[in-house]
Amino acid sequence: MTSAENRCSLCGESAAVRLTDPERRLCAGHFIEDVETRVLVAMEREQMIAPGDRVAVGLSGGKDSTALLLLLHRFLPTLGATLVAATVDEGIAGYREETLRAAESLTKELGIEHVIVTFADLFGDDLDRLLVGRETQGCTVCGVLRRRALAEAVKRTGATKLATGHNLDDEAQSVLMNILRGDLPRLVSDTSTGQPGHFVPRIKPLAVLSEKEIVTYLLLRGYYRDLPECPYAVTALRSEVRTMLAGLEHRHPGTMLRLMRFRDGARGSAGPAATGVLGTCRICGELTSGEVCQVCRLLGRGG
Ligand SMILES: [Zn+2]
Ligand SMILES: [Zn+2]
């Protein structure tokens, strides 16, 4: 490789990163700027933030939510909005202690208000104990309980929006999984609208960045940490789809972006989502499509 090929396309400094679509090489400073500009442009294009918003970041302490907090900490003041962090402590031994500590030290460093809720407080026990005898369903059970716990944490922050760290890889995997399951309603459903009194609108500012770009961003800004993965995070279909998609993206760059374009097109042609009739759970009073919500059913509440 000649030296001219390994220079930043913008300033001629030595390049740190090579990006495709469009093909370009960038130095550390220009890569950080490129990432931040893409996120800001996406937020503006999709009108994610309105002046006066109080935005809660769902902060797990992992790489995606860490990058999201750093980015929003930079941008929100210029958009006239304020920032707060919300964390769910599921009680997963060997995993959550360390990520929780990372989350707390970050909000402390940045001076961001931080609300933490625990499964033990909300559901009477740690995830590890709630899962005894049904460990293989870990992700499913945890997913349902986490969603409720995060909604509760967000309620306590008084936020008007919930920002989550879903990246391009996560979103493209979900699109493909919904296709493979034949689940068109879920493919076209849109959680960005919220439910008055129950869920605040959700935004996903990082959906334009690949996991690789997020890791590189954190490394270059000096915030990358090697943290444990959740021991339950191996739902069979998602890990197969992740492997397959990584291979496709490598051989056919832009595959993930094209999947997102496909989903957006499908949403557009599906018209306004049919939300279905929601009632309230007779045990806990939260919104549900049945008589008893998923959380109460999982916890065996009320028989
Ligand atoms: Zn440069
Ligand atoms: Zn319920």
PDB file of C-alpha atoms and ligand atoms in Angstrom:
ATOM      1  CA  MET A   1       0.000   0.000   0.000  1.00  0.00           C
ATOM      2  CA  THR A   2       1.455   3.374  -0.923  1.00  0.00           C
ATOM      3  CA  SER A   3       1.364   6.111   1.677  1.00  0.00           C
ATOM      4  CA  ALA A   4      -0.993   8.213  -0.445  1.00  0.00           C
ATOM      5  CA  GLU A   5      -3.580   5.470  -0.139  1.00  0.00           C
ATOM      6  CA  ASN A   6      -3.459   5.493   3.628  1.00  0.00           C
ATOM      7  CA  ARG A   7      -4.198   9.163   4.172  1.00  0.00           C
ATOM      8  CA  CYS A   8      -7.344  10.872   5.420  1.00  0.00           C
ATOM      9  CA  SER A   9      -9.488  11.831   2.415  1.00  0.00           C
ATOM     10  CA  LEU A  10     -10.220  15.176   4.083  1.00  0.00           C
ATOM     11  CA  CYS A  11      -6.961  16.448   5.555  1.00  0.00           C
ATOM     12  CA  GLY A  12      -4.144  14.157   4.340  1.00  0.00           C
ATOM     13  CA  GLU A  13      -3.160  13.109   7.887  1.00  0.00           C
ATOM     14  CA  SER A  14      -2.511   9.426   8.354  1.00  0.00           C
ATOM     15  CA  ALA A  15      -5.776   7.521   8.240  1.00  0.00           C
ATOM     16  CA  ALA A  16      -7.140   5.603  11.234  1.00  0.00           C
ATOM     17  CA  VAL A  17     -10.248   4.151   9.639  1.00  0.00           C
ATOM     18  CA  ARG A  18     -11.448   3.000   6.248  1.00  0.00           C
ATOM     19  CA  LEU A  19     -15.173   3.303   5.524  1.00  0.00           C
ATOM     20  CA  THR A  20     -17.289   2.077   2.641  1.00  0.00           C
ATOM     21  CA  ASP A  21     -20.416   3.522   1.042  1.00  0.00           C
ATOM     22  CA  PRO A  22     -19.011   5.939   0.043  1.00  0.00           C
ATOM     23  CA  GLU A  23     -15.441   4.627   0.086  1.00  0.00           C
ATOM     24  CA  ARG A  24     -13.283   6.921   2.227  1.00  0.00           C
ATOM     25  CA  ARG A  25     -10.379   6.905   4.672  1.00  0.00           C
ATOM     26  CA  LEU A  26     -10.423   9.149   7.705  1.00  0.00           C
ATOM     27  CA  CYS A  27      -8.046  10.253  10.439  1.00  0.00           C
ATOM     28  CA  ALA A  28      -9.198   9.904  14.066  1.00  0.00           C
ATOM     29  CA  GLY A  29     -10.516  13.473  14.288  1.00  0.00           C
ATOM     30  CA  HIS A  30     -12.436  13.324  11.028  1.00  0.00           C
ATOM     31  CA  PHE A  31     -13.852   9.890  11.863  1.00  0.00           C
ATOM     32  CA  ILE A  32     -15.262  11.206  15.162  1.00  0.00           C
ATOM     33  CA  GLU A  33     -16.720  14.194  13.299  1.00  0.00           C
ATOM     34  CA  ASP A  34     -18.167  11.908  10.594  1.00  0.00           C
ATOM     35  CA  VAL A  35     -19.878   9.669  13.171  1.00  0.00           C
ATOM     36  CA  GLU A  36     -21.281  12.596  15.156  1.00  0.00           C
ATOM     37  CA  THR A  37     -22.546  14.356  12.040  1.00  0.00           C
ATOM     38  CA  ARG A  38     -24.305  11.225  10.774  1.00  0.00           C
ATOM     39  CA  VAL A  39     -26.095  10.757  14.104  1.00  0.00           C
ATOM     40  CA  LEU A  40     -27.072  14.423  14.320  1.00  0.00           C
ATOM     41  CA  VAL A  41     -28.364  14.436  10.738  1.00  0.00           C
ATOM     42  CA  ALA A  42     -30.439  11.304  11.413  1.00  0.00           C
ATOM     43  CA  MET A  43     -31.868  12.840  14.593  1.00  0.00           C
ATOM     44  CA  GLU A  44     -32.853  15.974  12.730  1.00  0.00           C
ATOM     45  CA  ARG A  45     -34.214  14.148   9.688  1.00  0.00           C
ATOM     46  CA  GLU A  46     -36.430  11.927  11.838  1.00  0.00           C
ATOM     47  CA  GLN A  47     -37.278  14.771  14.222  1.00  0.00           C
ATOM     48  CA  MET A  48     -36.279  12.689  17.212  1.00  0.00           C
ATOM     49  CA  ILE A  49     -35.802  15.625  19.565  1.00  0.00           C
ATOM     50  CA  ALA A  50     -37.975  18.685  20.174  1.00  0.00           C
ATOM     51  CA  PRO A  51     -36.832  21.727  22.168  1.00  0.00           C
ATOM     52  CA  GLY A  52     -37.767  21.232  25.822  1.00  0.00           C
ATOM     53  CA  ASP A  53     -37.498  17.441  25.637  1.00  0.00           C
ATOM     54  CA  ARG A  54     -36.041  15.597  28.592  1.00  0.00           C
ATOM     55  CA  VAL A  55     -34.320  12.571  27.085  1.00  0.00           C
ATOM     56  CA  ALA A  56     -33.580   9.441  29.119  1.00  0.00           C
ATOM     57  CA  VAL A  57     -30.816   7.213  27.803  1.00  0.00           C
ATOM     58  CA  GLY A  58     -31.369   3.532  28.587  1.00  0.00           C
ATOM     59  CA  LEU A  59     -27.848   3.028  29.916  1.00  0.00           C
ATOM     60  CA  SER A  60     -26.739  -0.568  30.357  1.00  0.00           C
ATOM     61  CA  GLY A  61     -23.105   0.435  30.672  1.00  0.00           C
ATOM     62  CA  GLY A  62     -22.208  -1.575  27.554  1.00  0.00           C
ATOM     63  CA  LYS A  63     -20.622  -0.079  24.448  1.00  0.00           C
ATOM     64  CA  ASP A  64     -23.728   1.047  22.564  1.00  0.00           C
ATOM     65  CA  SER A  65     -25.426   2.912  25.392  1.00  0.00           C
ATOM     66  CA  THR A  66     -22.082   4.400  26.464  1.00  0.00           C
ATOM     67  CA  ALA A  67     -21.532   5.824  22.977  1.00  0.00           C
ATOM     68  CA  LEU A  68     -25.135   7.068  22.912  1.00  0.00           C
ATOM     69  CA  LEU A  69     -24.729   8.906  26.208  1.00  0.00           C
ATOM     70  CA  LEU A  70     -21.484  10.525  25.026  1.00  0.00           C
ATOM     71  CA  LEU A  71     -23.068  11.648  21.749  1.00  0.00           C
ATOM     72  CA  LEU A  72     -26.247  13.015  23.305  1.00  0.00           C
ATOM     73  CA  HIS A  73     -24.221  14.748  25.994  1.00  0.00           C
ATOM     74  CA  ARG A  74     -22.570  16.686  23.160  1.00  0.00           C
ATOM     75  CA  PHE A  75     -25.681  17.399  21.090  1.00  0.00           C
ATOM     76  CA  LEU A  76     -28.675  17.834  23.361  1.00  0.00           C
ATOM     77  CA  PRO A  77     -27.799  21.284  24.719  1.00  0.00           C
ATOM     78  CA  THR A  78     -27.602  22.619  21.142  1.00  0.00           C
ATOM     79  CA  LEU A  79     -31.053  21.115  20.458  1.00  0.00           C
ATOM     80  CA  GLY A  80     -32.587  22.708  23.558  1.00  0.00           C
ATOM     81  CA  ALA A  81     -33.116  19.384  25.338  1.00  0.00           C
ATOM     82  CA  THR A  82     -31.811  17.901  28.582  1.00  0.00           C
ATOM     83  CA  LEU A  83     -30.311  14.497  29.344  1.00  0.00           C
ATOM     84  CA  VAL A  84     -30.804  11.903  32.082  1.00  0.00           C
ATOM     85  CA  ALA A  85     -29.747   8.250  32.376  1.00  0.00           C
ATOM     86  CA  ALA A  86     -31.867   5.232  33.335  1.00  0.00           C
ATOM     87  CA  THR A  87     -30.390   1.840  34.194  1.00  0.00           C
ATOM     88  CA  VAL A  88     -31.989  -1.520  34.962  1.00  0.00           C
ATOM     89  CA  ASP A  89     -30.116  -3.822  37.328  1.00  0.00           C
ATOM     90  CA  GLU A  90     -31.501  -7.280  36.547  1.00  0.00           C
ATOM     91  CA  GLY A  91     -29.330  -9.017  39.080  1.00  0.00           C
ATOM     92  CA  ILE A  92     -27.140 -11.160  36.818  1.00  0.00           C
ATOM     93  CA  ALA A  93     -24.114 -12.422  38.688  1.00  0.00           C
ATOM     94  CA  GLY A  94     -20.743 -11.968  36.988  1.00  0.00           C
ATOM     95  CA  TYR A  95     -22.108  -9.526  34.442  1.00  0.00           C
ATOM     96  CA  ARG A  96     -24.195  -6.725  35.850  1.00  0.00           C
ATOM     97  CA  GLU A  97     -21.903  -5.600  38.701  1.00  0.00           C
ATOM     98  CA  GLU A  98     -19.172  -4.520  36.289  1.00  0.00           C
ATOM     99  CA  THR A  99     -21.387  -2.880  33.669  1.00  0.00           C
ATOM    100  CA  LEU A 100     -23.314  -1.096  36.426  1.00  0.00           C
ATOM    101  CA  ARG A 101     -20.078   0.302  37.818  1.00  0.00           C
ATOM    102  CA  ALA A 102     -19.059   1.466  34.325  1.00  0.00           C
ATOM    103  CA  ALA A 103     -22.446   3.169  33.889  1.00  0.00           C
ATOM    104  CA  GLU A 104     -22.237   4.925  37.252  1.00  0.00           C
ATOM    105  CA  SER A 105     -18.710   6.201  36.748  1.00  0.00           C
ATOM    106  CA  LEU A 106     -19.666   7.590  33.321  1.00  0.00           C
ATOM    107  CA  THR A 107     -22.725   9.533  34.532  1.00  0.00           C
ATOM    108  CA  LYS A 108     -20.693  10.821  37.451  1.00  0.00           C
ATOM    109  CA  GLU A 109     -17.899  11.989  35.152  1.00  0.00           C
ATOM    110  CA  LEU A 110     -20.346  13.734  32.799  1.00  0.00           C
ATOM    111  CA  GLY A 111     -22.511  15.103  35.619  1.00  0.00           C
ATOM    112  CA  ILE A 112     -25.708  13.407  34.407  1.00  0.00           C
ATOM    113  CA  GLU A 113     -28.615  12.539  36.717  1.00  0.00           C
ATOM    114  CA  HIS A 114     -28.917   8.742  36.921  1.00  0.00           C
ATOM    115  CA  VAL A 115     -31.881   6.595  38.008  1.00  0.00           C
ATOM    116  CA  ILE A 116     -31.302   2.891  38.681  1.00  0.00           C
ATOM    117  CA  VAL A 117     -34.098   0.370  39.244  1.00  0.00           C
ATOM    118  CA  THR A 118     -33.571  -3.267  40.227  1.00  0.00           C
ATOM    119  CA  PHE A 119     -35.512  -6.429  39.403  1.00  0.00           C
ATOM    120  CA  ALA A 120     -35.358  -7.240  43.118  1.00  0.00           C
ATOM    121  CA  ASP A 121     -37.283  -4.023  43.934  1.00  0.00           C
ATOM    122  CA  LEU A 122     -39.816  -4.302  41.130  1.00  0.00           C
ATOM    123  CA  PHE A 123     -40.346  -8.047  40.834  1.00  0.00           C
ATOM    124  CA  GLY A 124     -39.259  -9.323  44.239  1.00  0.00           C
ATOM    125  CA  ASP A 125     -36.130 -11.166  43.096  1.00  0.00           C
ATOM    126  CA  ASP A 126     -32.976 -11.134  40.947  1.00  0.00           C
ATOM    127  CA  LEU A 127     -33.190 -12.426  37.382  1.00  0.00           C
ATOM    128  CA  ASP A 128     -30.863 -15.302  38.271  1.00  0.00           C
ATOM    129  CA  ARG A 129     -33.353 -16.562  40.861  1.00  0.00           C
ATOM    130  CA  LEU A 130     -36.447 -15.807  38.780  1.00  0.00           C
ATOM    131  CA  LEU A 131     -34.939 -17.999  36.055  1.00  0.00           C
ATOM    132  CA  VAL A 132     -34.229 -21.090  38.129  1.00  0.00           C
ATOM    133  CA  GLY A 133     -35.594 -24.079  36.201  1.00  0.00           C
ATOM    134  CA  ARG A 134     -36.121 -22.103  32.990  1.00  0.00           C
ATOM    135  CA  GLU A 135     -32.608 -20.823  32.230  1.00  0.00           C
ATOM    136  CA  THR A 136     -32.925 -21.549  28.497  1.00  0.00           C
ATOM    137  CA  GLN A 137     -35.733 -18.971  28.290  1.00  0.00           C
ATOM    138  CA  GLY A 138     -33.424 -16.411  29.881  1.00  0.00           C
ATOM    139  CA  CYS A 139     -33.530 -13.827  27.096  1.00  0.00           C
ATOM    140  CA  THR A 140     -37.281 -14.042  26.602  1.00  0.00           C
ATOM    141  CA  VAL A 141     -38.127 -13.704  30.278  1.00  0.00           C
ATOM    142  CA  CYS A 142     -35.528 -10.997  30.805  1.00  0.00           C
ATOM    143  CA  GLY A 143     -36.686  -9.104  27.703  1.00  0.00           C
ATOM    144  CA  VAL A 144     -40.243  -8.825  29.000  1.00  0.00           C
ATOM    145  CA  LEU A 145     -39.190  -7.841  32.524  1.00  0.00           C
ATOM    146  CA  ARG A 146     -36.488  -5.432  31.323  1.00  0.00           C
ATOM    147  CA  ARG A 147     -38.933  -3.580  29.109  1.00  0.00           C
ATOM    148  CA  ARG A 148     -41.257  -3.059  32.087  1.00  0.00           C
ATOM    149  CA  ALA A 149     -38.369  -2.118  34.398  1.00  0.00           C
ATOM    150  CA  LEU A 150     -36.941   0.361  31.915  1.00  0.00           C
ATOM    151  CA  ALA A 151     -40.380   1.943  31.458  1.00  0.00           C
ATOM    152  CA  GLU A 152     -40.580   2.295  35.251  1.00  0.00           C
ATOM    153  CA  ALA A 153     -37.079   3.809  35.427  1.00  0.00           C
ATOM    154  CA  VAL A 154     -37.962   6.256  32.659  1.00  0.00           C
ATOM    155  CA  LYS A 155     -41.167   7.206  34.465  1.00  0.00           C
ATOM    156  CA  ARG A 156     -39.093   8.016  37.556  1.00  0.00           C
ATOM    157  CA  THR A 157     -36.781  10.279  35.546  1.00  0.00           C
ATOM    158  CA  GLY A 158     -39.731  12.328  34.283  1.00  0.00           C
ATOM    159  CA  ALA A 159     -38.373  11.990  30.725  1.00  0.00           C
ATOM    160  CA  THR A 160     -40.393  12.802  27.611  1.00  0.00           C
ATOM    161  CA  LYS A 161     -38.359  10.482  25.336  1.00  0.00           C
ATOM    162  CA  LEU A 162     -36.443   7.246  25.772  1.00  0.00           C
ATOM    163  CA  ALA A 163     -33.266   6.873  23.713  1.00  0.00           C
ATOM    164  CA  THR A 164     -31.879   3.361  23.300  1.00  0.00           C
ATOM    165  CA  GLY A 165     -28.496   2.273  21.947  1.00  0.00           C
ATOM    166  CA  HIS A 166     -29.732  -0.034  19.170  1.00  0.00           C
ATOM    167  CA  ASN A 167     -27.184   0.079  16.355  1.00  0.00           C
ATOM    168  CA  LEU A 168     -27.374  -0.751  12.654  1.00  0.00           C
ATOM    169  CA  ASP A 169     -26.373  -4.391  13.255  1.00  0.00           C
ATOM    170  CA  ASP A 170     -29.126  -4.863  15.886  1.00  0.00           C
ATOM    171  CA  GLU A 171     -31.738  -3.262  13.671  1.00  0.00           C
ATOM    172  CA  ALA A 172     -30.734  -5.175  10.534  1.00  0.00           C
ATOM    173  CA  GLN A 173     -30.715  -8.434  12.518  1.00  0.00           C
ATOM    174  CA  SER A 174     -34.239  -7.679  13.772  1.00  0.00           C
ATOM    175  CA  VAL A 175     -35.469  -6.970  10.240  1.00  0.00           C
ATOM    176  CA  LEU A 176     -34.074 -10.271   9.003  1.00  0.00           C
ATOM    177  CA  MET A 177     -35.422 -12.173  12.035  1.00  0.00           C
ATOM    178  CA  ASN A 178     -38.905 -10.780  11.495  1.00  0.00           C
ATOM    179  CA  ILE A 179     -38.726 -11.828   7.851  1.00  0.00           C
ATOM    180  CA  LEU A 180     -37.490 -15.326   8.765  1.00  0.00           C
ATOM    181  CA  ARG A 181     -40.325 -15.667  11.307  1.00  0.00           C
ATOM    182  CA  GLY A 182     -42.856 -14.383   8.792  1.00  0.00           C
ATOM    183  CA  ASP A 183     -43.835 -11.648  11.251  1.00  0.00           C
ATOM    184  CA  LEU A 184     -44.957  -8.765   9.035  1.00  0.00           C
ATOM    185  CA  PRO A 185     -46.842  -6.852  11.786  1.00  0.00           C
ATOM    186  CA  ARG A 186     -43.689  -6.694  13.871  1.00  0.00           C
ATOM    187  CA  LEU A 187     -41.554  -5.815  10.837  1.00  0.00           C
ATOM    188  CA  VAL A 188     -43.651  -2.729  10.145  1.00  0.00           C
ATOM    189  CA  SER A 189     -44.526  -1.770  13.735  1.00  0.00           C
ATOM    190  CA  ASP A 190     -43.081   1.515  14.907  1.00  0.00           C
ATOM    191  CA  THR A 191     -42.341   2.197  18.577  1.00  0.00           C
ATOM    192  CA  SER A 192     -41.403   5.826  18.012  1.00  0.00           C
ATOM    193  CA  THR A 193     -44.882   7.118  18.854  1.00  0.00           C
ATOM    194  CA  GLY A 194     -45.403   5.979  22.461  1.00  0.00           C
ATOM    195  CA  GLN A 195     -48.624   5.571  24.455  1.00  0.00           C
ATOM    196  CA  PRO A 196     -49.812   8.521  26.520  1.00  0.00           C
ATOM    197  CA  GLY A 197     -49.555   7.746  30.236  1.00  0.00           C
ATOM    198  CA  HIS A 198     -47.757   4.454  29.632  1.00  0.00           C
ATOM    199  CA  PHE A 199     -44.775   4.534  27.284  1.00  0.00           C
ATOM    200  CA  VAL A 200     -42.848   7.604  26.227  1.00  0.00           C
ATOM    201  CA  PRO A 201     -41.768   7.693  22.562  1.00  0.00           C
ATOM    202  CA  ARG A 202     -38.595   5.720  21.857  1.00  0.00           C
ATOM    203  CA  ILE A 203     -35.774   6.979  19.678  1.00  0.00           C
ATOM    204  CA  LYS A 204     -32.761   5.084  18.302  1.00  0.00           C
ATOM    205  CA  PRO A 205     -30.157   7.668  17.303  1.00  0.00           C
ATOM    206  CA  LEU A 206     -27.416   5.054  16.741  1.00  0.00           C
ATOM    207  CA  ALA A 207     -29.353   3.031  14.168  1.00  0.00           C
ATOM    208  CA  VAL A 208     -27.229   4.660  11.450  1.00  0.00           C
ATOM    209  CA  LEU A 209     -23.952   3.342  12.912  1.00  0.00           C
ATOM    210  CA  SER A 210     -22.579  -0.186  12.651  1.00  0.00           C
ATOM    211  CA  GLU A 211     -21.298  -1.962  15.736  1.00  0.00           C
ATOM    212  CA  LYS A 212     -17.783  -1.699  14.321  1.00  0.00           C
ATOM    213  CA  GLU A 213     -18.106   2.083  13.957  1.00  0.00           C
ATOM    214  CA  ILE A 214     -19.352   2.401  17.530  1.00  0.00           C
ATOM    215  CA  VAL A 215     -16.427   0.383  18.895  1.00  0.00           C
ATOM    216  CA  THR A 216     -13.994   2.492  16.841  1.00  0.00           C
ATOM    217  CA  TYR A 217     -15.640   5.720  18.049  1.00  0.00           C
ATOM    218  CA  LEU A 218     -15.270   4.625  21.688  1.00  0.00           C
ATOM    219  CA  LEU A 219     -11.655   3.538  21.157  1.00  0.00           C
ATOM    220  CA  LEU A 220     -10.737   6.851  19.536  1.00  0.00           C
ATOM    221  CA  ARG A 221     -12.466   8.871  22.258  1.00  0.00           C
ATOM    222  CA  GLY A 222     -10.791   6.784  24.971  1.00  0.00           C
ATOM    223  CA  TYR A 223     -13.977   5.267  26.384  1.00  0.00           C
ATOM    224  CA  TYR A 224     -13.699   1.690  25.177  1.00  0.00           C
ATOM    225  CA  ARG A 225     -13.855  -0.945  27.915  1.00  0.00           C
ATOM    226  CA  ASP A 226     -13.781  -4.682  27.556  1.00  0.00           C
ATOM    227  CA  LEU A 227     -16.834  -5.739  29.565  1.00  0.00           C
ATOM    228  CA  PRO A 228     -18.414  -9.151  30.085  1.00  0.00           C
ATOM    229  CA  GLU A 229     -21.277 -10.208  27.797  1.00  0.00           C
ATOM    230  CA  CYS A 230     -24.611 -11.143  29.316  1.00  0.00           C
ATOM    231  CA  PRO A 231     -24.484 -14.903  30.027  1.00  0.00           C
ATOM    232  CA  TYR A 232     -28.068 -15.333  28.839  1.00  0.00           C
ATOM    233  CA  ALA A 233     -27.572 -13.435  25.557  1.00  0.00           C
ATOM    234  CA  VAL A 234     -27.644 -16.365  23.183  1.00  0.00           C
ATOM    235  CA  THR A 235     -31.082 -16.693  21.624  1.00  0.00           C
ATOM    236  CA  ALA A 236     -30.509 -19.247  18.896  1.00  0.00           C
ATOM    237  CA  LEU A 237     -32.053 -17.362  15.993  1.00  0.00           C
ATOM    238  CA  ARG A 238     -30.393 -14.016  16.684  1.00  0.00           C
ATOM    239  CA  SER A 239     -26.914 -15.475  16.954  1.00  0.00           C
ATOM    240  CA  GLU A 240     -27.371 -17.416  13.700  1.00  0.00           C
ATOM    241  CA  VAL A 241     -28.667 -14.283  11.986  1.00  0.00           C
ATOM    242  CA  ARG A 242     -25.773 -12.246  13.392  1.00  0.00           C
ATOM    243  CA  THR A 243     -23.208 -14.659  11.943  1.00  0.00           C
ATOM    244  CA  MET A 244     -24.948 -14.837   8.588  1.00  0.00           C
ATOM    245  CA  LEU A 245     -25.358 -11.071   8.331  1.00  0.00           C
ATOM    246  CA  ALA A 246     -21.731 -10.406   9.286  1.00  0.00           C
ATOM    247  CA  GLY A 247     -20.631 -12.668   6.425  1.00  0.00           C
ATOM    248  CA  LEU A 248     -22.981 -11.010   3.953  1.00  0.00           C
ATOM    249  CA  GLU A 249     -21.943  -7.508   5.022  1.00  0.00           C
ATOM    250  CA  HIS A 250     -18.288  -8.451   4.597  1.00  0.00           C
ATOM    251  CA  ARG A 251     -18.759  -9.853   1.071  1.00  0.00           C
ATOM    252  CA  HIS A 252     -21.463  -7.375   0.024  1.00  0.00           C
ATOM    253  CA  PRO A 253     -20.912  -4.077   1.870  1.00  0.00           C
ATOM    254  CA  GLY A 254     -24.125  -2.129   2.383  1.00  0.00           C
ATOM    255  CA  THR A 255     -26.293  -5.214   2.980  1.00  0.00           C
ATOM    256  CA  MET A 256     -27.395  -3.985   6.421  1.00  0.00           C
ATOM    257  CA  LEU A 257     -28.317  -0.530   5.124  1.00  0.00           C
ATOM    258  CA  ARG A 258     -30.320  -2.102   2.308  1.00  0.00           C
ATOM    259  CA  LEU A 259     -32.251  -4.207   4.839  1.00  0.00           C
ATOM    260  CA  MET A 260     -33.145  -1.016   6.709  1.00  0.00           C
ATOM    261  CA  ARG A 261     -34.276   0.601   3.467  1.00  0.00           C
ATOM    262  CA  PHE A 262     -36.442  -2.448   2.850  1.00  0.00           C
ATOM    263  CA  ARG A 263     -38.044  -2.139   6.295  1.00  0.00           C
ATOM    264  CA  ASP A 264     -38.694   1.580   5.818  1.00  0.00           C
ATOM    265  CA  GLY A 265     -40.282   0.831   2.456  1.00  0.00           C
ATOM    266  CA  ALA A 266     -42.443  -1.905   3.993  1.00  0.00           C
ATOM    267  CA  ARG A 267     -43.525   0.506   6.747  1.00  0.00           C
ATOM    268  CA  GLY A 268     -44.394   3.125   4.179  1.00  0.00           C
ATOM    269  CA  SER A 269     -46.563   0.800   2.134  1.00  0.00           C
ATOM    270  CA  ALA A 270     -48.219  -0.705   5.235  1.00  0.00           C
ATOM    271  CA  GLY A 271     -49.710   2.699   6.088  1.00  0.00           C
ATOM    272  CA  PRO A 272     -50.415   3.798   9.662  1.00  0.00           C
ATOM    273  CA  ALA A 273     -49.884   0.857  12.021  1.00  0.00           C
ATOM    274  CA  ALA A 274     -52.968  -0.932  13.231  1.00  0.00           C
ATOM    275  CA  THR A 275     -52.245  -0.693  16.950  1.00  0.00           C
ATOM    276  CA  GLY A 276     -54.960  -3.117  18.051  1.00  0.00           C
ATOM    277  CA  VAL A 277     -57.139  -2.512  21.077  1.00  0.00           C
ATOM    278  CA  LEU A 278     -55.187  -2.318  24.313  1.00  0.00           C
ATOM    279  CA  GLY A 279     -56.754  -2.728  27.717  1.00  0.00           C
ATOM    280  CA  THR A 280     -55.188  -2.751  31.166  1.00  0.00           C
ATOM    281  CA  CYS A 281     -53.893  -5.753  33.082  1.00  0.00           C
ATOM    282  CA  ARG A 282     -56.333  -6.724  35.850  1.00  0.00           C
ATOM    283  CA  ILE A 283     -53.426  -7.445  38.204  1.00  0.00           C
ATOM    284  CA  CYS A 284     -50.932  -4.617  37.729  1.00  0.00           C
ATOM    285  CA  GLY A 285     -52.867  -2.082  35.658  1.00  0.00           C
ATOM    286  CA  GLU A 286     -50.300  -1.782  32.857  1.00  0.00           C
ATOM    287  CA  LEU A 287     -51.296  -1.775  29.178  1.00  0.00           C
ATOM    288  CA  THR A 288     -51.856  -5.177  27.618  1.00  0.00           C
ATOM    289  CA  SER A 289     -53.701  -6.766  24.724  1.00  0.00           C
ATOM    290  CA  GLY A 290     -55.069  -9.578  26.925  1.00  0.00           C
ATOM    291  CA  GLU A 291     -56.587  -9.724  30.397  1.00  0.00           C
ATOM    292  CA  VAL A 292     -53.317 -10.348  32.231  1.00  0.00           C
ATOM    293  CA  CYS A 293     -50.049  -8.806  30.982  1.00  0.00           C
ATOM    294  CA  GLN A 294     -46.929 -10.784  30.013  1.00  0.00           C
ATOM    295  CA  VAL A 295     -45.048  -9.633  33.106  1.00  0.00           C
ATOM    296  CA  CYS A 296     -47.721 -10.874  35.508  1.00  0.00           C
ATOM    297  CA  ARG A 297     -47.986 -14.139  33.588  1.00  0.00           C
ATOM    298  CA  LEU A 298     -44.209 -14.708  33.714  1.00  0.00           C
ATOM    299  CA  LEU A 299     -44.114 -13.966  37.422  1.00  0.00           C
ATOM    300  CA  GLY A 300     -47.109 -16.242  38.056  1.00  0.00           C
ATOM    301  CA  ARG A 301     -48.982 -13.378  39.708  1.00  0.00           C
ATOM    302  CA  GLY A 302     -52.664 -13.774  40.525  1.00  0.00           C
ATOM    303  CA  GLY A 303     -52.849 -17.497  39.575  1.00  0.00           C
TER     304      GLY A 303
HETATM  305 ZN    ZN B   1      -8.531  14.084   8.633  1.00  0.00          ZN
HETATM  306 ZN    ZN B   2     -49.770  -7.157  34.812  1.00  0.00          ZN
END
